[in-house]
PDB file of C-alpha atoms in Angstrom:
ATOM      1  CA  MET A  74      -0.006   0.009  -0.023  1.00  0.00           C
ATOM      2  CA  SER A  75       1.552   3.296  -1.071  1.00  0.00           C
ATOM      3  CA  ARG A  76       2.037   6.117   1.465  1.00  0.00           C
ATOM      4  CA  THR A  77       0.095   9.272   1.120  1.00  0.00           C
ATOM      5  CA  ILE A  78       2.172  12.086  -0.109  1.00  0.00           C
ATOM      6  CA  SER A  79       2.041  15.116   2.115  1.00  0.00           C
ATOM      7  CA  LEU A  80       2.259  18.792   1.055  1.00  0.00           C
ATOM      8  CA  GLN A  81       5.762  19.076   2.332  1.00  0.00           C
ATOM      9  CA  ASP A  82       6.695  15.868   0.413  1.00  0.00           C
ATOM     10  CA  TYR A  83       5.473  17.517  -2.784  1.00  0.00           C
ATOM     11  CA  ILE A  84       7.323  20.731  -2.101  1.00  0.00           C
ATOM     12  CA  SER A  85      10.670  19.114  -1.240  1.00  0.00           C
ATOM     13  CA  GLY A  86      10.436  16.711  -4.116  1.00  0.00           C
ATOM     14  CA  ILE A  87       9.690  19.418  -6.563  1.00  0.00           C
ATOM     15  CA  LYS A  88      12.536  21.599  -5.318  1.00  0.00           C
ATOM     16  CA  SER A  89      15.033  18.681  -5.561  1.00  0.00           C
ATOM     17  CA  SER A  90      13.678  17.768  -9.093  1.00  0.00           C
ATOM     18  CA  ASP A  91      12.460  14.447  -8.055  1.00  0.00           C
ATOM     19  CA  LYS A  92      10.970  13.043 -11.293  1.00  0.00           C
ATOM     20  CA  ARG A  93       8.580  10.663  -9.450  1.00  0.00           C
ATOM     21  CA  ILE A  94       7.282  13.588  -7.313  1.00  0.00           C
ATOM     22  CA  LEU A  95       7.074  15.873 -10.305  1.00  0.00           C
ATOM     23  CA  GLY A  96       4.831  13.354 -12.081  1.00  0.00           C
ATOM     24  CA  LYS A  97       2.594  12.929  -9.086  1.00  0.00           C
ATOM     25  CA  ALA A  98       2.328  16.662  -8.503  1.00  0.00           C
ATOM     26  CA  ILE A  99       1.171  17.241 -12.180  1.00  0.00           C
ATOM     27  CA  THR A 100      -1.361  14.383 -11.712  1.00  0.00           C
ATOM     28  CA  LEU A 101      -2.533  16.212  -8.513  1.00  0.00           C
ATOM     29  CA  ILE A 102      -2.857  19.488 -10.440  1.00  0.00           C
ATOM     30  CA  GLU A 103      -4.856  17.823 -13.266  1.00  0.00           C
ATOM     31  CA  SER A 104      -7.324  16.134 -10.824  1.00  0.00           C
ATOM     32  CA  LYS A 105     -10.810  17.436 -10.595  1.00  0.00           C
ATOM     33  CA  LYS A 106     -11.537  15.869  -7.223  1.00  0.00           C
ATOM     34  CA  PRO A 107     -12.270  18.689  -4.568  1.00  0.00           C
ATOM     35  CA  GLU A 108      -9.871  17.143  -2.058  1.00  0.00           C
ATOM     36  CA  HIS A 109      -7.045  16.976  -4.664  1.00  0.00           C
ATOM     37  CA  ARG A 110      -7.920  20.611  -5.822  1.00  0.00           C
ATOM     38  CA  LEU A 111      -7.567  21.879  -2.326  1.00  0.00           C
ATOM     39  CA  ILE A 112      -3.992  20.357  -1.905  1.00  0.00           C
ATOM     40  CA  ALA A 113      -3.069  21.510  -5.463  1.00  0.00           C
ATOM     41  CA  ASP A 114      -3.976  25.161  -4.701  1.00  0.00           C
ATOM     42  CA  GLN A 115      -1.902  25.065  -1.534  1.00  0.00           C
ATOM     43  CA  LEU A 116       0.991  23.535  -3.403  1.00  0.00           C
ATOM     44  CA  LEU A 117       0.841  26.244  -6.142  1.00  0.00           C
ATOM     45  CA  LYS A 118       0.865  28.995  -3.556  1.00  0.00           C
ATOM     46  CA  GLU A 119       3.906  27.325  -1.755  1.00  0.00           C
ATOM     47  CA  ILE A 120       6.036  26.935  -4.977  1.00  0.00           C
ATOM     48  CA  LEU A 121       5.173  30.282  -6.658  1.00  0.00           C
ATOM     49  CA  PRO A 122       8.290  32.088  -5.115  1.00  0.00           C
ATOM     50  CA  PHE A 123      10.449  29.561  -6.934  1.00  0.00           C
ATOM     51  CA  THR A 124       8.828  30.068 -10.352  1.00  0.00           C
ATOM     52  CA  GLY A 125       9.474  32.456 -13.224  1.00  0.00           C
ATOM     53  CA  LYS A 126      13.115  31.706 -14.093  1.00  0.00           C
ATOM     54  CA  SER A 127      12.558  29.428 -17.128  1.00  0.00           C
ATOM     55  CA  VAL A 128      12.114  30.139 -20.798  1.00  0.00           C
ATOM     56  CA  ARG A 129       8.811  28.959 -21.860  1.00  0.00           C
ATOM     57  CA  ILE A 130       8.601  27.782 -25.392  1.00  0.00           C
ATOM     58  CA  GLY A 131       5.451  26.721 -27.236  1.00  0.00           C
ATOM     59  CA  ILE A 132       5.957  24.437 -30.201  1.00  0.00           C
ATOM     60  CA  THR A 133       3.310  23.798 -32.870  1.00  0.00           C
ATOM     61  CA  GLY A 134       3.068  22.546 -36.309  1.00  0.00           C
ATOM     62  CA  VAL A 135       0.862  20.537 -38.820  1.00  0.00           C
ATOM     63  CA  PRO A 136       0.682  16.802 -38.259  1.00  0.00           C
ATOM     64  CA  GLY A 137       3.802  15.237 -39.680  1.00  0.00           C
ATOM     65  CA  ALA A 138       5.930  18.331 -39.094  1.00  0.00           C
ATOM     66  CA  GLY A 139       8.156  16.262 -36.763  1.00  0.00           C
ATOM     67  CA  LYS A 140       7.300  18.060 -33.467  1.00  0.00           C
ATOM     68  CA  SER A 141       8.388  15.177 -31.246  1.00  0.00           C
ATOM     69  CA  THR A 142      11.621  14.619 -33.209  1.00  0.00           C
ATOM     70  CA  PHE A 143      12.430  18.309 -33.003  1.00  0.00           C
ATOM     71  CA  ILE A 144      11.732  18.531 -29.318  1.00  0.00           C
ATOM     72  CA  GLU A 145      14.000  15.485 -28.539  1.00  0.00           C
ATOM     73  CA  SER A 146      16.771  16.777 -30.725  1.00  0.00           C
ATOM     74  CA  PHE A 147      16.529  20.367 -29.458  1.00  0.00           C
ATOM     75  CA  GLY A 148      16.123  19.234 -25.932  1.00  0.00           C
ATOM     76  CA  LYS A 149      19.372  17.158 -26.157  1.00  0.00           C
ATOM     77  CA  PHE A 150      21.135  20.163 -27.767  1.00  0.00           C
ATOM     78  CA  ALA A 151      19.927  22.465 -25.002  1.00  0.00           C
ATOM     79  CA  ILE A 152      21.094  20.002 -22.310  1.00  0.00           C
ATOM     80  CA  ALA A 153      24.539  19.833 -24.089  1.00  0.00           C
ATOM     81  CA  GLN A 154      24.673  23.647 -23.479  1.00  0.00           C
ATOM     82  CA  GLY A 155      24.210  23.081 -19.764  1.00  0.00           C
ATOM     83  CA  LYS A 156      20.441  23.537 -19.608  1.00  0.00           C
ATOM     84  CA  LYS A 157      17.859  21.422 -17.886  1.00  0.00           C
ATOM     85  CA  VAL A 158      14.800  20.802 -20.086  1.00  0.00           C
ATOM     86  CA  ALA A 159      11.204  19.876 -19.246  1.00  0.00           C
ATOM     87  CA  VAL A 160       8.704  18.842 -21.847  1.00  0.00           C
ATOM     88  CA  LEU A 161       4.921  19.107 -21.428  1.00  0.00           C
ATOM     89  CA  ALA A 162       3.545  17.186 -24.398  1.00  0.00           C
ATOM     90  CA  ILE A 163      -0.158  17.498 -24.960  1.00  0.00           C
ATOM     91  CA  ASP A 164      -1.887  14.488 -26.584  1.00  0.00           C
ATOM     92  CA  PRO A 165      -5.222  14.772 -28.324  1.00  0.00           C
ATOM     93  CA  SER A 166      -8.006  13.217 -26.286  1.00  0.00           C
ATOM     94  CA  SER A 167     -10.911  11.273 -27.746  1.00  0.00           C
ATOM     95  CA  SER A 168     -14.058  13.483 -27.964  1.00  0.00           C
ATOM     96  CA  ILE A 169     -16.047  10.296 -27.139  1.00  0.00           C
ATOM     97  CA  ASN A 170     -14.328   8.795 -24.057  1.00  0.00           C
ATOM     98  CA  LYS A 171     -11.721  11.526 -23.309  1.00  0.00           C
ATOM     99  CA  GLY A 172      -9.048   8.757 -23.679  1.00  0.00           C
ATOM    100  CA  SER A 173      -5.590   9.599 -24.818  1.00  0.00           C
ATOM    101  CA  ILE A 174      -2.631   7.825 -26.300  1.00  0.00           C
ATOM    102  CA  LEU A 175      -0.035   9.590 -24.260  1.00  0.00           C
ATOM    103  CA  GLY A 176       2.780   8.118 -26.460  1.00  0.00           C
ATOM    104  CA  ASP A 177       5.341  10.996 -26.321  1.00  0.00           C
ATOM    105  CA  LYS A 178       7.645   9.331 -23.891  1.00  0.00           C
ATOM    106  CA  THR A 179       7.946   6.481 -26.442  1.00  0.00           C
ATOM    107  CA  ARG A 180       8.558   8.920 -29.252  1.00  0.00           C
ATOM    108  CA  MET A 181      11.241  10.774 -27.198  1.00  0.00           C
ATOM    109  CA  GLU A 182      12.951   7.720 -25.597  1.00  0.00           C
ATOM    110  CA  GLU A 183      16.446   9.105 -25.580  1.00  0.00           C
ATOM    111  CA  LEU A 184      15.534  12.417 -24.167  1.00  0.00           C
ATOM    112  CA  ALA A 185      13.400  10.595 -21.443  1.00  0.00           C
ATOM    113  CA  LYS A 186      16.421   8.759 -20.295  1.00  0.00           C
ATOM    114  CA  ASP A 187      18.490  11.968 -19.766  1.00  0.00           C
ATOM    115  CA  PRO A 188      18.813  12.874 -15.976  1.00  0.00           C
ATOM    116  CA  ASN A 189      18.569  16.579 -17.080  1.00  0.00           C
ATOM    117  CA  ALA A 190      15.183  16.131 -18.828  1.00  0.00           C
ATOM    118  CA  PHE A 191      11.639  15.590 -17.636  1.00  0.00           C
ATOM    119  CA  ILE A 192       8.871  14.611 -20.095  1.00  0.00           C
ATOM    120  CA  ARG A 193       5.238  14.621 -19.064  1.00  0.00           C
ATOM    121  CA  PRO A 194       2.577  13.674 -21.558  1.00  0.00           C
ATOM    122  CA  SER A 195      -0.870  15.028 -20.594  1.00  0.00           C
ATOM    123  CA  PRO A 196      -4.312  14.573 -22.270  1.00  0.00           C
ATOM    124  CA  SER A 197      -5.970  17.637 -23.700  1.00  0.00           C
ATOM    125  CA  SER A 198      -9.281  16.254 -22.379  1.00  0.00           C
ATOM    126  CA  GLY A 199     -10.989  18.004 -25.197  1.00  0.00           C
ATOM    127  CA  PHE A 200      -9.839  21.421 -24.135  1.00  0.00           C
ATOM    128  CA  LEU A 201      -9.531  23.841 -26.977  1.00  0.00           C
ATOM    129  CA  GLY A 202      -6.369  25.867 -27.653  1.00  0.00           C
ATOM    130  CA  GLY A 203      -3.985  23.081 -28.304  1.00  0.00           C
ATOM    131  CA  ILE A 204      -3.061  22.731 -24.655  1.00  0.00           C
ATOM    132  CA  ALA A 205      -4.575  20.959 -21.568  1.00  0.00           C
ATOM    133  CA  ASN A 206      -6.556  23.167 -19.229  1.00  0.00           C
ATOM    134  CA  THR A 207      -3.843  22.846 -16.448  1.00  0.00           C
ATOM    135  CA  THR A 208      -0.721  23.176 -18.651  1.00  0.00           C
ATOM    136  CA  PHE A 209       0.053  26.545 -17.143  1.00  0.00           C
ATOM    137  CA  GLU A 210       0.034  25.238 -13.640  1.00  0.00           C
ATOM    138  CA  SER A 211       2.019  22.193 -14.693  1.00  0.00           C
ATOM    139  CA  LEU A 212       4.512  24.744 -16.162  1.00  0.00           C
ATOM    140  CA  LEU A 213       4.843  26.354 -12.774  1.00  0.00           C
ATOM    141  CA  ILE A 214       5.633  22.981 -11.239  1.00  0.00           C
ATOM    142  CA  CYS A 215       8.477  22.516 -13.637  1.00  0.00           C
ATOM    143  CA  GLU A 216       9.799  25.962 -13.097  1.00  0.00           C
ATOM    144  CA  ALA A 217       9.914  25.457  -9.387  1.00  0.00           C
ATOM    145  CA  ALA A 218      11.961  22.205 -10.062  1.00  0.00           C
ATOM    146  CA  GLY A 219      14.617  24.337 -11.680  1.00  0.00           C
ATOM    147  CA  PHE A 220      14.255  23.500 -15.425  1.00  0.00           C
ATOM    148  CA  ASP A 221      15.760  26.074 -17.623  1.00  0.00           C
ATOM    149  CA  TYR A 222      13.708  25.452 -20.808  1.00  0.00           C
ATOM    150  CA  ILE A 223      10.013  24.287 -20.786  1.00  0.00           C
ATOM    151  CA  LEU A 224       8.956  22.984 -24.104  1.00  0.00           C
ATOM    152  CA  ILE A 225       5.285  22.726 -24.609  1.00  0.00           C
ATOM    153  CA  GLU A 226       4.268  20.450 -27.537  1.00  0.00           C
ATOM    154  CA  THR A 227       0.739  21.224 -28.812  1.00  0.00           C
ATOM    155  CA  VAL A 228      -1.629  18.689 -30.431  1.00  0.00           C
ATOM    156  CA  GLY A 229      -1.249  20.251 -33.894  1.00  0.00           C
ATOM    157  CA  VAL A 230      -2.270  23.366 -35.744  1.00  0.00           C
ATOM    158  CA  GLY A 231      -5.914  24.318 -35.331  1.00  0.00           C
ATOM    159  CA  GLN A 232      -8.069  27.400 -35.366  1.00  0.00           C
ATOM    160  CA  SER A 233      -7.884  28.023 -31.658  1.00  0.00           C
ATOM    161  CA  GLU A 234      -4.330  26.690 -31.065  1.00  0.00           C
ATOM    162  CA  THR A 235      -2.942  30.158 -30.950  1.00  0.00           C
ATOM    163  CA  LEU A 236      -4.050  30.258 -27.244  1.00  0.00           C
ATOM    164  CA  VAL A 237      -0.703  28.502 -26.529  1.00  0.00           C
ATOM    165  CA  SER A 238       0.999  31.837 -26.913  1.00  0.00           C
ATOM    166  CA  ASP A 239      -0.926  32.966 -23.853  1.00  0.00           C
ATOM    167  CA  ILE A 240       1.191  30.797 -21.621  1.00  0.00           C
ATOM    168  CA  THR A 241       4.658  30.951 -23.326  1.00  0.00           C
ATOM    169  CA  ASP A 242       7.522  33.458 -23.968  1.00  0.00           C
ATOM    170  CA  VAL A 243       8.419  32.104 -27.497  1.00  0.00           C
ATOM    171  CA  PHE A 244       6.091  30.589 -30.033  1.00  0.00           C
ATOM    172  CA  LEU A 245       7.885  28.300 -32.579  1.00  0.00           C
ATOM    173  CA  PHE A 246       6.095  27.060 -35.676  1.00  0.00           C
ATOM    174  CA  LEU A 247       7.336  23.996 -37.382  1.00  0.00           C
ATOM    175  CA  LYS A 248       6.859  23.826 -41.217  1.00  0.00           C
ATOM    176  CA  VAL A 249       7.590  21.119 -43.673  1.00  0.00           C
ATOM    177  CA  ILE A 250       7.716  21.451 -47.461  1.00  0.00           C
ATOM    178  CA  GLY A 251       6.097  19.315 -50.091  1.00  0.00           C
ATOM    179  CA  THR A 252       2.584  19.616 -48.696  1.00  0.00           C
ATOM    180  CA  GLY A 253       1.067  21.454 -51.656  1.00  0.00           C
ATOM    181  CA  ASP A 254       0.772  25.196 -51.630  1.00  0.00           C
ATOM    182  CA  GLU A 255       3.303  26.220 -49.116  1.00  0.00           C
ATOM    183  CA  LEU A 256       1.473  29.267 -47.930  1.00  0.00           C
ATOM    184  CA  GLN A 257      -2.171  28.298 -48.469  1.00  0.00           C
ATOM    185  CA  GLY A 258      -2.240  25.773 -45.596  1.00  0.00           C
ATOM    186  CA  ILE A 259      -0.940  28.270 -43.045  1.00  0.00           C
ATOM    187  CA  LYS A 260      -3.561  30.222 -41.167  1.00  0.00           C
ATOM    188  CA  ARG A 261      -2.890  33.830 -40.650  1.00  0.00           C
ATOM    189  CA  GLY A 262      -3.560  33.498 -36.976  1.00  0.00           C
ATOM    190  CA  ILE A 263      -0.699  31.060 -36.538  1.00  0.00           C
ATOM    191  CA  MET A 264       1.572  33.320 -38.556  1.00  0.00           C
ATOM    192  CA  GLU A 265       0.726  36.349 -36.378  1.00  0.00           C
ATOM    193  CA  MET A 266       1.491  34.371 -33.267  1.00  0.00           C
ATOM    194  CA  ALA A 267       4.787  32.883 -34.517  1.00  0.00           C
ATOM    195  CA  ASP A 268       8.078  34.379 -33.155  1.00  0.00           C
ATOM    196  CA  LEU A 269      10.223  31.779 -34.969  1.00  0.00           C
ATOM    197  CA  ILE A 270       9.634  29.465 -38.005  1.00  0.00           C
ATOM    198  CA  PHE A 271      11.659  26.275 -38.515  1.00  0.00           C
ATOM    199  CA  ILE A 272      11.358  24.570 -41.728  1.00  0.00           C
ATOM    200  CA  ASN A 273      12.040  20.970 -40.815  1.00  0.00           C
ATOM    201  CA  LYS A 274      13.103  17.803 -42.764  1.00  0.00           C
ATOM    202  CA  VAL A 275      15.393  19.802 -45.126  1.00  0.00           C
ATOM    203  CA  ASN A 276      17.922  17.577 -46.941  1.00  0.00           C
ATOM    204  CA  SER A 277      20.120  17.801 -50.154  1.00  0.00           C
ATOM    205  CA  GLU A 278      17.179  16.556 -52.284  1.00  0.00           C
ATOM    206  CA  ASN A 279      14.691  19.248 -51.227  1.00  0.00           C
ATOM    207  CA  LEU A 280      17.110  21.936 -50.295  1.00  0.00           C
ATOM    208  CA  SER A 281      16.306  24.151 -53.439  1.00  0.00           C
ATOM    209  CA  LYS A 282      12.584  23.985 -52.667  1.00  0.00           C
ATOM    210  CA  ALA A 283      13.133  24.673 -49.019  1.00  0.00           C
ATOM    211  CA  LYS A 284      15.074  27.826 -49.930  1.00  0.00           C
ATOM    212  CA  MET A 285      12.182  28.843 -52.203  1.00  0.00           C
ATOM    213  CA  THR A 286       9.762  28.203 -49.297  1.00  0.00           C
ATOM    214  CA  LYS A 287      11.863  30.297 -46.983  1.00  0.00           C
ATOM    215  CA  THR A 288      11.777  33.171 -49.403  1.00  0.00           C
ATOM    216  CA  GLU A 289       7.910  32.896 -49.899  1.00  0.00           C
ATOM    217  CA  LEU A 290       7.438  32.839 -46.142  1.00  0.00           C
ATOM    218  CA  SER A 291       9.751  35.723 -45.468  1.00  0.00           C
ATOM    219  CA  ARG A 292       7.953  37.758 -48.097  1.00  0.00           C
ATOM    220  CA  ALA A 293       4.619  36.920 -46.439  1.00  0.00           C
ATOM    221  CA  LEU A 294       5.947  37.802 -42.925  1.00  0.00           C
ATOM    222  CA  GLN A 295       6.587  41.340 -44.282  1.00  0.00           C
ATOM    223  CA  PHE A 296       2.860  42.048 -44.177  1.00  0.00           C
ATOM    224  CA  ILE A 297       2.574  40.816 -40.548  1.00  0.00           C
ATOM    225  CA  THR A 298       3.565  42.931 -37.552  1.00  0.00           C
ATOM    226  CA  PRO A 299       5.700  40.949 -35.240  1.00  0.00           C
ATOM    227  CA  LYS A 300       4.572  40.747 -31.632  1.00  0.00           C
ATOM    228  CA  GLU A 301       7.857  42.313 -30.424  1.00  0.00           C
ATOM    229  CA  LYS A 302       9.147  45.677 -31.564  1.00  0.00           C
ATOM    230  CA  ASN A 303      12.454  45.446 -33.651  1.00  0.00           C
ATOM    231  CA  TRP A 304      12.018  41.740 -34.097  1.00  0.00           C
ATOM    232  CA  LYS A 305      12.211  40.276 -37.647  1.00  0.00           C
ATOM    233  CA  ILE A 306      10.671  36.780 -37.416  1.00  0.00           C
ATOM    234  CA  PRO A 307      13.410  34.384 -38.631  1.00  0.00           C
ATOM    235  CA  VAL A 308      12.766  31.484 -41.006  1.00  0.00           C
ATOM    236  CA  ILE A 309      15.314  28.784 -40.324  1.00  0.00           C
ATOM    237  CA  LEU A 310      16.042  25.862 -42.464  1.00  0.00           C
ATOM    238  CA  GLY A 311      17.059  22.489 -40.821  1.00  0.00           C
ATOM    239  CA  SER A 312      16.536  18.952 -39.992  1.00  0.00           C
ATOM    240  CA  ALA A 313      15.632  17.796 -36.414  1.00  0.00           C
ATOM    241  CA  LEU A 314      16.579  14.219 -37.408  1.00  0.00           C
ATOM    242  CA  GLU A 315      19.989  15.202 -38.660  1.00  0.00           C
ATOM    243  CA  LYS A 316      20.547  17.691 -35.913  1.00  0.00           C
ATOM    244  CA  SER A 317      20.952  20.628 -38.328  1.00  0.00           C
ATOM    245  CA  GLY A 318      19.679  24.205 -37.792  1.00  0.00           C
ATOM    246  CA  LEU A 319      19.244  23.571 -33.947  1.00  0.00           C
ATOM    247  CA  ASP A 320      22.033  25.819 -32.957  1.00  0.00           C
ATOM    248  CA  GLU A 321      20.453  28.685 -34.933  1.00  0.00           C
ATOM    249  CA  VAL A 322      17.042  28.147 -33.212  1.00  0.00           C
ATOM    250  CA  PHE A 323      18.837  28.000 -29.766  1.00  0.00           C
ATOM    251  CA  ASN A 324      20.548  31.368 -30.492  1.00  0.00           C
ATOM    252  CA  LYS A 325      17.440  33.074 -31.997  1.00  0.00           C
ATOM    253  CA  ILE A 326      15.468  32.071 -28.897  1.00  0.00           C
ATOM    254  CA  ASP A 327      18.125  33.550 -26.713  1.00  0.00           C
ATOM    255  CA  ASP A 328      18.111  36.829 -28.860  1.00  0.00           C
ATOM    256  CA  TYR A 329      14.335  37.087 -28.749  1.00  0.00           C
ATOM    257  CA  ILE A 330      14.259  36.798 -24.854  1.00  0.00           C
ATOM    258  CA  SER A 331      17.013  39.276 -24.596  1.00  0.00           C
ATOM    259  CA  LEU A 332      15.174  41.766 -26.833  1.00  0.00           C
ATOM    260  CA  LYS A 333      11.983  41.308 -24.730  1.00  0.00           C
ATOM    261  CA  ILE A 334      13.861  42.001 -21.582  1.00  0.00           C
ATOM    262  CA  LYS A 335      15.538  45.038 -23.261  1.00  0.00           C
ATOM    263  CA  ASN A 336      12.107  46.326 -24.506  1.00  0.00           C
ATOM    264  CA  GLY A 337      10.635  45.928 -21.015  1.00  0.00           C
ATOM    265  CA  THR A 338       7.922  43.552 -22.434  1.00  0.00           C
ATOM    266  CA  PHE A 339       9.125  40.195 -20.951  1.00  0.00           C
ATOM    267  CA  LEU A 340       7.657  40.704 -17.391  1.00  0.00           C
ATOM    268  CA  GLU A 341       4.620  42.678 -18.711  1.00  0.00           C
ATOM    269  CA  THR A 342       3.712  39.873 -21.073  1.00  0.00           C
ATOM    270  CA  ARG A 343       3.840  37.313 -18.290  1.00  0.00           C
ATOM    271  CA  LYS A 344       1.605  39.613 -16.132  1.00  0.00           C
ATOM    272  CA  ASN A 345      -0.954  39.768 -18.937  1.00  0.00           C
ATOM    273  CA  GLN A 346      -0.788  35.897 -19.224  1.00  0.00           C
ATOM    274  CA  ALA A 347      -1.351  35.541 -15.473  1.00  0.00           C
ATOM    275  CA  ARG A 348      -4.384  37.852 -15.734  1.00  0.00           C
ATOM    276  CA  LYS A 349      -5.868  35.753 -18.525  1.00  0.00           C
ATOM    277  CA  ARG A 350      -5.387  32.623 -16.350  1.00  0.00           C
ATOM    278  CA  PHE A 351      -7.189  34.349 -13.465  1.00  0.00           C
ATOM    279  CA  GLU A 352     -10.087  35.070 -15.845  1.00  0.00           C
ATOM    280  CA  PHE A 353     -10.025  31.437 -17.079  1.00  0.00           C
ATOM    281  CA  TRP A 354     -10.240  30.106 -13.524  1.00  0.00           C
ATOM    282  CA  VAL A 355     -12.901  32.487 -12.538  1.00  0.00           C
ATOM    283  CA  ARG A 356     -15.119  31.192 -15.272  1.00  0.00           C
ATOM    284  CA  GLU A 357     -14.300  27.547 -14.360  1.00  0.00           C
ATOM    285  CA  TYR A 358     -14.968  28.042 -10.653  1.00  0.00           C
ATOM    286  CA  ILE A 359     -18.194  29.893 -11.167  1.00  0.00           C
ATOM    287  CA  LEU A 360     -19.486  27.156 -13.404  1.00  0.00           C
ATOM    288  CA  GLU A 361     -18.355  24.512 -10.904  1.00  0.00           C
ATOM    289  CA  LYS A 362     -20.120  26.317  -8.065  1.00  0.00           C
ATOM    290  CA  ALA A 363     -23.322  26.600 -10.076  1.00  0.00           C
ATOM    291  CA  LYS A 364     -23.320  22.990 -10.891  1.00  0.00           C
ATOM    292  CA  ASN A 365     -22.764  21.898  -7.218  1.00  0.00           C
ATOM    293  CA  ASP A 366     -25.482  24.141  -5.870  1.00  0.00           C
ATOM    294  CA  HIS A 367     -28.889  22.187  -6.030  1.00  0.00           C
ATOM    295  CA  LEU A 368     -31.114  25.224  -6.863  1.00  0.00           C
ATOM    296  CA  LEU A 369     -28.591  26.666  -9.328  1.00  0.00           C
ATOM    297  CA  GLU A 370     -28.037  23.273 -10.898  1.00  0.00           C
ATOM    298  CA  THR A 371     -31.817  22.955 -11.596  1.00  0.00           C
ATOM    299  CA  SER A 372     -31.750  26.448 -13.172  1.00  0.00           C
ATOM    300  CA  PHE A 373     -28.657  25.577 -15.106  1.00  0.00           C
ATOM    301  CA  GLN A 374     -30.139  22.386 -16.584  1.00  0.00           C
ATOM    302  CA  LYS A 375     -33.349  24.207 -17.451  1.00  0.00           C
ATOM    303  CA  HIS A 376     -31.573  26.947 -19.427  1.00  0.00           C
ATOM    304  CA  LYS A 377     -29.302  24.512 -21.093  1.00  0.00           C
ATOM    305  CA  LYS A 378     -32.171  22.415 -22.223  1.00  0.00           C
ATOM    306  CA  LYS A 379     -33.910  25.369 -23.713  1.00  0.00           C
ATOM    307  CA  ALA A 380     -30.774  26.225 -25.563  1.00  0.00           C
ATOM    308  CA  SER A 381     -29.820  22.815 -26.805  1.00  0.00           C
ATOM    309  CA  GLU A 382     -33.438  22.167 -28.045  1.00  0.00           C
ATOM    310  CA  LEU A 383     -33.192  25.557 -29.941  1.00  0.00           C
ATOM    311  CA  LEU A 384     -36.231  26.914 -28.123  1.00  0.00           C
ATOM    312  CA  SER A 385     -34.169  29.991 -27.260  1.00  0.00           C
ATOM    313  CA  ASN A 386     -30.850  31.652 -28.261  1.00  0.00           C
ATOM    314  CA  PRO A 387     -27.987  30.006 -26.299  1.00  0.00           C
ATOM    315  CA  SER A 388     -26.332  33.478 -25.658  1.00  0.00           C
ATOM    316  CA  SER A 389     -29.662  34.781 -24.149  1.00  0.00           C
ATOM    317  CA  GLU A 390     -30.083  31.580 -21.961  1.00  0.00           C
ATOM    318  CA  ALA A 391     -26.610  31.883 -20.732  1.00  0.00           C
ATOM    319  CA  SER A 392     -27.116  35.609 -19.923  1.00  0.00           C
ATOM    320  CA  ASP A 393     -30.326  34.826 -18.023  1.00  0.00           C
ATOM    321  CA  PHE A 394     -28.580  32.060 -15.983  1.00  0.00           C
ATOM    322  CA  VAL A 395     -25.693  34.289 -15.005  1.00  0.00           C
ATOM    323  CA  ASN A 396     -28.037  37.069 -13.943  1.00  0.00           C
ATOM    324  CA  LYS A 397     -29.810  34.469 -11.647  1.00  0.00           C
ATOM    325  CA  LEU A 398     -26.502  33.304 -10.334  1.00  0.00           C
ATOM    326  CA  PHE A 399     -25.410  36.718  -9.218  1.00  0.00           C
ATOM    327  CA  ARG A 400     -28.761  37.766  -7.733  1.00  0.00           C
ATOM    328  CA  LYS A 401     -28.453  34.621  -5.628  1.00  0.00           C
TER     329      LYS A 401
END
C-alpha cells in the first residue's frame, strides 16, 4: 500500500527535481476531485516564489511536421549547452471517451532517459487551444523544479491553437515542405503568433525547394507585424533528425528573450498571461459552483435544455442564468 504524499513531500520533491514527485504533482494538479484541488491550490501557493526563471517555449506545427523529433533533438542540444529541459507534451483526447494515447515518452525515448530532462505527456481532455486546461499550472511545477527550458508540444495546428501563446515566452512554428501550396495551408492567426519559424526535414534533395519556401514565407511575413518591436521573425532551415539548424534556433530564442527584456515587455507579457489565467479560472470556478448548488443546478439544466433544443438563443439563456447566479 503506497504512502500518502504530504504537501511538504510535494514541495521538497519538486525543489529537488525528483521526477517521481514531479509526475505525481502534475497528476494532482490535473485532478478534478475537490480534495485534490484543495492540496493543489496550497501547493501552487507554496512553490510560486520559486517560479518564473524558465524560458517557456510553445512548439506547434501541422501533423507530420516532426514536433516530437524536433523536441527530442532540441532538448538534447539544450542539455549539451548546460540547460535542464522539461517537456509538457499534450496528446489529443478522444471526444467520445476522453481517452488519450500519451505516447510522447515512447517517441522521445533518448531524451526521457537523460537525467537533466523531464517529459510529461498530458491529455488535452477535449480542451481547445492546443493545450490541456492545467498546462500553465504544470509549467509552474516544472519551473519550481529548476528547469531552464520548458517546451510545450501542442496537439497540432488548429483554429484555436494560438491560445498556446498565452502561456509561453516564445512561439515556434514548425513547417515542412512538399505539402502542396506552401502558404495556403498556413492560417494567418498562426503566422501572427509565431516568433520563429523552423522549416524541418530539409535535406540535399529538397534544399532548393526549401530555400524557395523560406523566401515565400519571408515575403509573407513582411505584411505581418511582429509581436515584439524590432524583431524580424526568422525563418530557419534545418532537420531535427539530422541535428541541423538547432544551434540557430537556440541562439534566436536567446536573442528574442534578450530583446523582450531590453524592451521591457518580458515581465509585462507574463503579467498579462497571469491575468488571463485568473479570468479562465474565475469562469471555471463559477460554473463548478453553479453545478454543485442544487437550486442553481436545476436552473442551469433548465436553461441549457432550452438552448440545446433551440427553443431560445443560447447566448440569451446563458445571460439569464448568469443574472440569476449573481442575484443569488
